[in-house]
């Protein structure tokens, strides 16, 4: 069959038409084969962003990006295999806790994660804060670690959905990230590339997320579930609040230390709660428990007994990392300077804006503005106050962990403005806004 002219595909989408599955396949094949240059693909992505894709087109795009690479079967892994994916947030260290925790409960977690982009953090950057941890390993070693340890967290390889890597890189620089069908195809093409028994999604909602309101988070969650299930994948998920940062830390080593606290049975209440809620769905999808109560009890026991922390140490060691960090988080990189962010008035913290603090953290060096930038593992923010807490005038709202006092000084204003202080406490919102069960 003759290849369609890329200009016709762009024009059809620009004018609001729906592309046939074969046309979407040709678009991705042409792009990956070098016949369709970046500028034409970018034009098509913008047309798709503005006009949307219907469900048939979203399925076709997911399948075409999935077929651009290989599928990992993980045949030597005997346990049921479940993964979790978050749509991205600020202070979200749940994956670091969940993979070893769920593995300690008898379910294998082969987790393919991403890096931080824009104001959001990334699991790979947090793991790389551990001296020696390698996130780029080949598929054979990945499978061996999952079989032996029960969990492994790595970066997307060249073989898994390579079209998504290239399309995502274009979306990132052309203002076309926040599109529900494009996000669905991006996430699912990666996740369907590993043969899983279940996939749990954490769709974030609020200022620190791509989906700012509940209606769009619900629309994203519903489409993810429908397209995932349509491809034969068992999918469940949560919509969770991302208006305030999760936990008390933002920044790579700081978040890894906090994740270790949770794995050792402590840590901030919101992180623990999110980890338990997602863990329950993972154990249920894996068929280990039918009832949430029983799943939650097993997960809580694994945190209290040290089994989850021990699993994390084994995973770190298998990836070449210094597993002594689990017993001694001071082995993680630490910033030279700590600068307080004092409150200008006393009152109650009504809200903490995750988006603004995410940007401050990036400006301190914890994140990247371009995909190829290095990050500083040591820098970031430690929140001294969370929503609902009282603050006195001049008391620190947060601490900036930074390379130099000068680099922190310019961030004091933006960091302070992220905290809304008032006389009355704002109504607390639940962490879990909605659940999408199997
Ligand atoms: N995460 C992804 O993997 N892809 C997107 O498009 C957005 C978030």
Short mmCIF file of C-alpha atoms and ligand atoms in Angstrom, two decimals:
data_model
loop_
_atom_site.label_atom_id
_atom_site.label_comp_id
_atom_site.label_asym_id
_atom_site.label_seq_id
_atom_site.Cartn_x
_atom_site.Cartn_y
_atom_site.Cartn_z
CA UNK A 1 0.00 0.00 0.00
CA UNK A 2 1.27 3.48 -0.84
CA UNK A 3 2.29 5.50 2.23
CA UNK A 4 -0.08 8.40 2.91
CA UNK A 5 1.31 11.88 2.39
CA UNK A 6 2.18 13.30 5.86
CA UNK A 7 0.72 16.69 4.86
CA UNK A 8 -2.67 15.02 4.26
CA UNK A 9 -2.51 13.43 7.72
CA UNK A 10 -1.74 16.82 9.29
CA UNK A 11 -4.48 18.60 7.32
CA UNK A 12 -7.07 15.93 8.15
CA UNK A 13 -6.35 16.29 11.89
CA UNK A 14 -6.11 20.08 11.64
CA UNK A 15 -9.61 20.15 10.15
CA UNK A 16 -11.02 17.91 12.89
CA UNK A 17 -11.16 14.63 10.95
CA UNK A 18 -10.49 11.20 12.46
CA UNK A 19 -7.56 9.20 11.10
CA UNK A 20 -8.01 5.52 10.30
CA UNK A 21 -5.84 3.05 12.29
CA UNK A 22 -3.72 2.39 9.17
CA UNK A 23 -3.04 6.11 8.79
CA UNK A 24 -1.92 6.43 12.43
CA UNK A 25 0.32 3.38 11.98
CA UNK A 26 1.81 4.93 8.84
CA UNK A 27 2.42 8.19 10.71
CA UNK A 28 4.39 6.48 13.50
CA UNK A 29 6.24 4.15 11.11
CA UNK A 30 7.12 7.07 8.86
CA UNK A 31 8.37 9.10 11.83
CA UNK A 32 10.48 6.26 13.22
CA UNK A 33 11.76 5.35 9.74
CA UNK A 34 12.94 8.89 9.04
CA UNK A 35 10.41 9.67 6.25
CA UNK A 36 8.47 12.06 8.49
CA UNK A 37 10.71 14.76 9.98
CA UNK A 38 10.31 16.27 13.45
CA UNK A 39 8.63 19.41 12.09
CA UNK A 40 5.81 17.46 10.42
CA UNK A 41 5.34 15.23 13.46
CA UNK A 42 5.24 18.33 15.68
CA UNK A 43 2.59 19.90 13.44
CA UNK A 44 0.49 16.73 13.65
CA UNK A 45 0.90 16.62 17.45
CA UNK A 46 -0.30 20.22 17.75
CA UNK A 47 -3.29 19.42 15.53
CA UNK A 48 -4.03 16.38 17.73
CA UNK A 49 -3.62 18.52 20.85
CA UNK A 50 -6.10 21.13 19.59
CA UNK A 51 -8.61 18.83 17.87
CA UNK A 52 -8.31 15.79 20.14
CA UNK A 53 -8.26 12.12 19.17
CA UNK A 54 -11.26 9.84 19.42
CA UNK A 55 -10.99 6.54 21.25
CA UNK A 56 -10.26 4.56 18.05
CA UNK A 57 -7.41 6.90 17.18
CA UNK A 58 -6.06 6.73 20.74
CA UNK A 59 -6.06 2.92 20.63
CA UNK A 60 -4.35 2.97 17.22
CA UNK A 61 -1.70 5.44 18.43
CA UNK A 62 -1.05 3.34 21.56
CA UNK A 63 -0.67 0.19 19.48
CA UNK A 64 1.55 1.85 16.87
CA UNK A 65 3.92 3.21 19.55
CA UNK A 66 3.92 -0.13 21.37
CA UNK A 67 4.78 -1.95 18.11
CA UNK A 68 7.72 0.39 17.50
CA UNK A 69 9.65 -1.73 20.00
CA UNK A 70 9.81 -5.12 21.68
CA UNK A 71 7.67 -6.76 24.36
CA UNK A 72 9.27 -7.99 27.58
CA UNK A 73 7.79 -11.33 28.60
CA UNK A 74 9.73 -11.91 31.85
CA UNK A 75 9.07 -15.65 31.46
CA UNK A 76 11.40 -16.63 34.31
CA UNK A 77 9.43 -14.59 36.86
CA UNK A 78 7.05 -16.99 38.60
CA UNK A 79 5.14 -14.55 40.81
CA UNK A 80 2.25 -12.46 39.44
CA UNK A 81 3.59 -9.22 37.92
CA UNK A 82 2.06 -5.85 38.67
CA UNK A 83 3.30 -2.34 37.96
CA UNK A 84 2.17 1.11 39.04
CA UNK A 85 2.32 4.36 37.11
CA UNK A 86 1.81 7.91 38.32
CA UNK A 87 0.90 10.68 35.91
CA UNK A 88 3.49 12.89 37.66
CA UNK A 89 3.57 15.17 40.67
CA UNK A 90 5.68 17.03 43.22
CA UNK A 91 7.23 15.18 46.17
CA UNK A 92 5.79 11.89 44.90
CA UNK A 93 8.15 9.19 46.13
CA UNK A 94 5.47 6.46 46.24
CA UNK A 95 7.13 4.25 43.59
CA UNK A 96 10.31 3.92 45.66
CA UNK A 97 8.23 2.57 48.53
CA UNK A 98 5.72 0.53 46.55
CA UNK A 99 8.01 -1.66 44.45
CA UNK A 100 9.85 -3.24 47.44
CA UNK A 101 6.77 -3.21 49.67
CA UNK A 102 4.58 -5.09 47.20
CA UNK A 103 7.50 -7.45 46.39
CA UNK A 104 7.78 -8.22 50.11
CA UNK A 105 4.12 -9.32 49.91
CA UNK A 106 4.86 -11.89 47.18
CA UNK A 107 4.09 -9.93 44.00
CA UNK A 108 6.76 -9.14 41.39
CA UNK A 109 7.10 -5.48 40.42
CA UNK A 110 8.98 -4.87 37.15
CA UNK A 111 8.85 -1.08 37.13
CA UNK A 112 9.84 1.08 34.17
CA UNK A 113 10.05 4.67 35.39
CA UNK A 114 10.82 8.11 34.10
CA UNK A 115 12.84 11.20 34.91
CA UNK A 116 11.60 14.50 36.22
CA UNK A 117 10.48 16.98 33.60
CA UNK A 118 9.13 20.48 34.06
CA UNK A 119 8.02 21.04 37.65
CA UNK A 120 7.56 17.31 38.36
CA UNK A 121 10.06 14.92 39.90
CA UNK A 122 11.08 11.53 38.48
CA UNK A 123 11.69 8.18 40.18
CA UNK A 124 14.93 7.54 38.26
CA UNK A 125 16.52 10.78 39.47
CA UNK A 126 15.58 9.88 43.05
CA UNK A 127 17.15 6.42 42.76
CA UNK A 128 20.28 7.83 41.17
CA UNK A 129 20.77 9.92 44.32
CA UNK A 130 21.87 6.61 45.89
CA UNK A 131 25.62 6.30 45.19
CA UNK A 132 26.19 3.65 42.51
CA UNK A 133 22.54 2.83 41.63
CA UNK A 134 22.30 2.03 37.91
CA UNK A 135 18.96 2.66 36.23
CA UNK A 136 20.21 1.68 32.77
CA UNK A 137 20.60 -2.06 32.69
CA UNK A 138 19.78 -4.51 29.93
CA UNK A 139 16.56 -6.52 29.75
CA UNK A 140 18.26 -9.77 30.84
CA UNK A 141 19.64 -8.27 34.05
CA UNK A 142 16.29 -6.56 34.70
CA UNK A 143 14.50 -9.90 34.44
CA UNK A 144 17.07 -11.61 36.69
CA UNK A 145 16.67 -8.96 39.40
CA UNK A 146 12.87 -9.14 39.24
CA UNK A 147 13.05 -12.97 39.50
CA UNK A 148 15.56 -12.96 42.38
CA UNK A 149 14.64 -9.87 44.40
CA UNK A 150 10.99 -9.46 43.40
CA UNK A 151 11.35 -5.89 42.12
CA UNK A 152 13.50 -3.72 39.93
CA UNK A 153 13.13 -0.10 38.88
CA UNK A 154 14.79 0.93 35.63
CA UNK A 155 14.52 3.56 32.91
CA UNK A 156 12.81 3.07 29.58
CA UNK A 157 15.19 1.16 27.30
CA UNK A 158 15.81 1.73 23.59
CA UNK A 159 13.73 -1.38 22.89
CA UNK A 160 10.56 -0.52 24.84
CA UNK A 161 8.16 1.75 22.95
CA UNK A 162 10.96 3.85 21.38
CA UNK A 163 8.36 5.87 19.45
CA UNK A 164 7.02 7.21 22.74
CA UNK A 165 10.49 8.43 23.74
CA UNK A 166 10.81 10.40 20.52
CA UNK A 167 7.22 11.64 20.45
CA UNK A 168 7.42 12.65 24.13
CA UNK A 169 10.65 14.60 23.50
CA UNK A 170 8.81 16.57 20.78
CA UNK A 171 5.72 17.12 22.93
CA UNK A 172 7.88 18.40 25.73
CA UNK A 173 9.25 21.23 23.59
CA UNK A 174 6.13 22.02 21.55
CA UNK A 175 3.57 22.64 24.31
CA UNK A 176 1.65 19.44 23.57
CA UNK A 177 2.06 17.47 26.79
CA UNK A 178 -1.29 18.20 28.49
CA UNK A 179 -3.48 16.29 26.04
CA UNK A 180 -5.53 13.42 27.46
CA UNK A 181 -5.34 11.07 24.42
CA UNK A 182 -1.62 11.78 23.90
CA UNK A 183 -0.91 11.08 27.59
CA UNK A 184 -2.94 7.86 27.43
CA UNK A 185 -1.08 6.58 24.36
CA UNK A 186 2.27 7.57 25.90
CA UNK A 187 1.71 5.85 29.25
CA UNK A 188 0.05 2.72 27.93
CA UNK A 189 2.45 2.10 25.05
CA UNK A 190 5.26 1.88 27.64
CA UNK A 191 3.33 -0.12 30.19
CA UNK A 192 1.87 -2.63 27.70
CA UNK A 193 5.43 -3.32 26.51
CA UNK A 194 5.94 -5.46 29.63
CA UNK A 195 3.66 -8.48 30.05
CA UNK A 196 1.91 -7.66 33.30
CA UNK A 197 -0.89 -9.29 35.27
CA UNK A 198 -2.07 -5.89 36.39
CA UNK A 199 -1.42 -2.18 36.14
CA UNK A 200 -2.30 0.34 38.84
CA UNK A 201 -2.57 3.99 37.87
CA UNK A 202 -2.20 6.98 40.14
CA UNK A 203 -3.82 9.86 38.26
CA UNK A 204 -2.76 13.08 39.96
CA UNK A 205 -5.11 16.05 40.18
CA UNK A 206 -4.37 19.65 41.23
CA UNK A 207 -1.87 22.45 40.69
CA UNK A 208 1.16 20.12 40.86
CA UNK A 209 -0.29 17.71 38.26
CA UNK A 210 -0.86 17.87 34.51
CA UNK A 211 -4.62 17.57 35.18
CA UNK A 212 -5.57 20.61 37.23
CA UNK A 213 -9.22 19.75 37.99
CA UNK A 214 -11.20 16.66 38.92
CA UNK A 215 -13.22 16.58 35.68
CA UNK A 216 -10.08 16.31 33.51
CA UNK A 217 -8.40 13.87 35.92
CA UNK A 218 -11.52 11.68 35.71
CA UNK A 219 -11.56 11.91 31.92
CA UNK A 220 -7.86 10.89 31.80
CA UNK A 221 -8.40 8.03 34.27
CA UNK A 222 -11.45 6.71 32.38
CA UNK A 223 -9.68 6.74 29.03
CA UNK A 224 -6.56 5.09 30.49
CA UNK A 225 -8.70 2.33 31.94
CA UNK A 226 -10.81 1.83 28.78
CA UNK A 227 -7.85 1.75 26.39
CA UNK A 228 -5.79 -0.41 28.78
CA UNK A 229 -8.59 -2.91 29.25
CA UNK A 230 -9.30 -2.85 25.52
CA UNK A 231 -5.71 -4.03 25.01
CA UNK A 232 -6.32 -6.92 27.42
CA UNK A 233 -4.60 -5.37 30.44
CA UNK A 234 -6.20 -5.54 33.89
CA UNK A 235 -6.19 -1.97 35.15
CA UNK A 236 -7.26 -0.26 38.38
CA UNK A 237 -6.38 3.13 39.75
CA UNK A 238 -6.83 6.10 42.00
CA UNK A 239 -7.30 9.79 41.40
CA UNK A 240 -5.26 11.51 44.11
CA UNK A 241 -4.84 15.06 45.31
CA UNK A 242 -1.77 16.92 44.05
CA UNK A 243 -2.51 20.47 45.12
CA UNK A 244 0.09 20.31 47.91
CA UNK A 245 3.38 18.41 47.62
CA UNK A 246 3.29 14.84 48.89
CA UNK A 247 5.18 14.37 52.16
CA UNK A 248 7.64 16.92 53.51
CA UNK A 249 10.44 16.75 50.94
CA UNK A 250 10.98 17.81 47.31
CA UNK A 251 14.30 16.97 45.65
CA UNK A 252 16.05 13.73 44.87
CA UNK A 253 18.16 12.61 47.86
CA UNK A 254 15.72 14.28 50.26
CA UNK A 255 12.82 12.29 48.79
CA UNK A 256 14.79 9.05 48.77
CA UNK A 257 15.53 9.53 52.47
CA UNK A 258 11.83 10.12 53.13
CA UNK A 259 10.88 7.01 51.12
CA UNK A 260 13.31 5.01 53.28
CA UNK A 261 11.61 6.39 56.41
CA UNK A 262 8.28 5.10 55.08
CA UNK A 263 9.81 1.71 54.25
CA UNK A 264 11.08 1.53 57.83
CA UNK A 265 7.54 1.99 59.15
CA UNK A 266 7.57 5.79 59.70
CA UNK A 267 7.44 8.78 57.38
CA UNK A 268 4.75 11.39 56.75
CA UNK A 269 1.16 10.27 57.05
CA UNK A 270 0.10 11.28 53.50
CA UNK A 271 2.90 9.31 51.83
CA UNK A 272 2.17 6.24 53.98
CA UNK A 273 -1.52 6.48 53.20
CA UNK A 274 -0.98 6.78 49.43
CA UNK A 275 1.46 3.87 49.43
CA UNK A 276 -0.99 1.67 51.34
CA UNK A 277 -3.93 2.60 49.10
CA UNK A 278 -2.00 1.89 45.90
CA UNK A 279 -0.46 -1.24 47.42
CA UNK A 280 -3.94 -2.59 48.21
CA UNK A 281 -4.96 -2.23 44.54
CA UNK A 282 -1.72 -3.91 43.42
CA UNK A 283 -2.22 -6.92 45.71
CA UNK A 284 -5.86 -7.21 44.66
CA UNK A 285 -5.04 -7.07 40.95
CA UNK A 286 -2.32 -9.69 41.47
CA UNK A 287 -4.96 -11.97 43.00
CA UNK A 288 -3.15 -12.17 46.37
CA UNK A 289 -6.13 -10.75 48.27
CA UNK A 290 -9.79 -10.25 47.44
CA UNK A 291 -10.50 -7.90 50.31
CA UNK A 292 -8.88 -4.51 50.87
CA UNK A 293 -8.66 -5.03 54.64
CA UNK A 294 -6.55 -8.17 54.36
CA UNK A 295 -4.28 -6.56 51.75
CA UNK A 296 -3.79 -3.47 53.92
CA UNK A 297 -2.90 -5.58 56.96
CA UNK A 298 -0.26 -7.51 55.04
CA UNK A 299 1.24 -4.29 53.67
CA UNK A 300 1.31 -2.64 57.11
CA UNK A 301 3.02 -5.71 58.59
CA UNK A 302 5.69 -5.63 55.85
CA UNK A 303 6.42 -1.98 56.73
CA UNK A 304 6.51 -2.58 60.49
CA UNK A 305 8.59 -5.77 60.34
CA UNK A 306 11.36 -4.27 58.20
CA UNK A 307 10.62 -6.72 55.33
CA UNK A 308 9.90 -3.86 52.89
CA UNK A 309 13.09 -1.96 53.84
CA UNK A 310 15.13 -5.14 53.50
CA UNK A 311 13.66 -5.71 49.99
CA UNK A 312 14.61 -2.17 49.03
CA UNK A 313 18.20 -2.75 50.24
CA UNK A 314 18.41 -5.92 48.11
CA UNK A 315 17.10 -4.10 45.05
CA UNK A 316 19.61 -1.26 45.54
CA UNK A 317 22.49 -3.73 45.92
CA UNK A 318 21.39 -5.65 42.79
CA UNK A 319 21.55 -2.37 40.87
CA UNK A 320 25.09 -1.66 42.08
CA UNK A 321 24.01 0.91 44.67
CA UNK A 322 25.19 1.48 48.24
CA UNK A 323 22.52 -0.37 50.24
CA UNK A 324 23.92 0.99 53.52
CA UNK A 325 21.77 4.09 52.88
CA UNK A 326 18.79 2.08 54.14
CA UNK A 327 20.26 2.03 57.66
CA UNK A 328 21.99 5.36 57.41
CA UNK A 329 20.40 8.01 55.18
CA UNK A 330 23.27 10.43 55.93
CA UNK A 331 25.18 8.44 53.29
CA UNK A 332 22.96 10.15 50.68
CA UNK A 333 24.29 13.38 49.13
CA UNK A 334 23.61 16.43 51.30
CA UNK A 335 23.47 20.08 50.32
CA UNK A 336 26.09 22.39 51.77
CA UNK A 337 23.65 25.12 52.76
CA UNK A 338 20.20 25.25 54.31
CA UNK A 339 18.28 28.50 54.11
CA UNK A 340 14.99 29.04 56.00
CA UNK A 341 11.90 30.52 54.34
CA UNK A 342 10.42 32.63 57.17
CA UNK A 343 6.71 33.42 57.36
CA UNK A 344 5.90 37.13 57.02
CA UNK A 345 2.87 36.80 59.30
CA UNK A 346 1.43 34.37 61.76
CA UNK A 347 -1.68 32.30 61.01
CA UNK A 348 -2.86 28.99 59.65
CA UNK A 349 -1.37 27.51 56.51
CA UNK A 350 -4.40 27.30 54.21
CA UNK A 351 -2.64 25.80 51.20
CA UNK A 352 0.81 24.95 49.83
CA UNK A 353 1.08 25.20 46.06
CA UNK A 354 2.82 22.10 44.67
CA UNK A 355 3.38 23.68 41.26
CA UNK A 356 5.17 26.75 42.67
CA UNK A 357 7.38 24.68 44.98
CA UNK A 358 8.11 22.28 42.11
CA UNK A 359 9.43 25.24 40.11
CA UNK A 360 11.54 26.44 43.06
CA UNK A 361 13.02 22.97 43.41
CA UNK A 362 13.89 22.92 39.69
CA UNK A 363 15.48 26.37 39.99
CA UNK A 364 17.63 25.14 42.89
CA UNK A 365 18.93 22.42 40.56
CA UNK A 366 16.86 19.39 41.60
CA UNK A 367 15.01 19.17 38.27
CA UNK A 368 15.55 19.94 34.64
CA UNK A 369 14.11 22.32 32.10
CA UNK A 370 15.52 20.31 29.17
CA UNK A 371 15.56 16.52 28.97
CA UNK A 372 19.37 16.32 28.66
CA UNK A 373 20.23 18.43 31.72
CA UNK A 374 21.95 16.90 34.76
CA UNK A 375 20.30 17.29 38.17
CA UNK A 376 21.90 17.98 41.55
CA UNK A 377 20.88 15.08 43.81
CA UNK A 378 21.45 16.99 47.05
CA UNK A 379 19.33 20.13 46.64
CA UNK A 380 15.63 20.64 47.23
CA UNK A 381 13.06 21.75 49.79
CA UNK A 382 12.04 20.46 53.20
CA UNK A 383 8.59 21.64 54.25
CA UNK A 384 8.38 22.74 57.86
CA UNK A 385 4.65 23.42 57.61
CA UNK A 386 1.88 21.52 55.84
CA UNK A 387 -1.70 22.67 55.16
CA UNK A 388 -3.71 23.06 58.36
CA UNK A 389 -0.70 23.82 60.60
CA UNK A 390 -0.15 27.01 62.57
CA UNK A 391 2.87 29.21 61.84
CA UNK A 392 4.23 32.09 63.92
CA UNK A 393 5.68 35.23 62.30
CA UNK A 394 9.34 34.65 61.24
CA UNK A 395 9.04 30.92 61.87
CA UNK A 396 10.31 28.81 58.91
CA UNK A 397 7.68 27.58 56.47
CA UNK A 398 10.31 25.50 54.70
CA UNK A 399 14.07 25.07 54.32
CA UNK A 400 15.82 25.41 50.99
CA UNK A 401 18.67 22.91 50.66
CA UNK A 402 21.00 24.58 48.20
CA UNK A 403 24.52 24.89 46.79
CA UNK A 404 24.92 28.49 47.88
CA UNK A 405 23.01 31.04 49.90
CA UNK A 406 22.92 33.26 46.80
CA UNK A 407 21.14 30.54 44.75
CA UNK A 408 18.51 30.21 47.51
CA UNK A 409 18.01 33.93 48.09
CA UNK A 410 16.35 34.50 44.70
CA UNK A 411 13.94 31.65 45.46
CA UNK A 412 12.82 32.95 48.85
CA UNK A 413 10.00 35.09 47.40
CA UNK A 414 8.55 32.37 45.12
CA UNK A 415 8.87 29.77 47.92
CA UNK A 416 7.09 32.04 50.40
CA UNK A 417 4.30 32.83 47.93
CA UNK A 418 3.56 29.08 47.61
CA UNK A 419 2.22 29.17 51.20
CA UNK A 420 -1.18 30.80 51.69
CA UNK A 421 -1.57 31.91 55.30
CA UNK A 422 -4.93 32.97 56.70
CA UNK A 423 -7.00 33.14 59.84
CA UNK A 424 -9.22 30.17 59.15
CA UNK A 425 -8.22 26.65 58.29
CA UNK A 426 -9.36 25.63 54.78
CA UNK A 427 -11.55 22.55 54.47
CA UNK A 428 -9.26 19.49 54.32
CA UNK A 429 -9.66 17.49 51.09
CA UNK A 430 -9.19 13.72 51.08
CA UNK A 431 -5.98 12.39 49.53
CA UNK A 432 -7.88 9.85 47.43
CA UNK A 433 -10.44 11.69 45.30
CA UNK A 434 -11.77 8.68 43.42
CA UNK A 435 -11.11 4.98 42.95
CA UNK A 436 -11.33 3.03 39.71
CA UNK A 437 -11.72 -0.58 40.72
CA UNK A 438 -11.31 -3.56 38.48
N1 LIG B 1 3.72 10.51 31.67
C1 LIG B 1 4.00 9.86 30.51
O1 LIG B 1 4.62 8.81 30.50
N2 LIG B 1 3.57 10.41 29.37
C2 LIG B 1 2.87 11.56 29.31
O2 LIG B 1 2.50 11.96 28.24
C3 LIG B 1 2.60 12.24 30.52
C4 LIG B 1 3.03 11.69 31.70
#
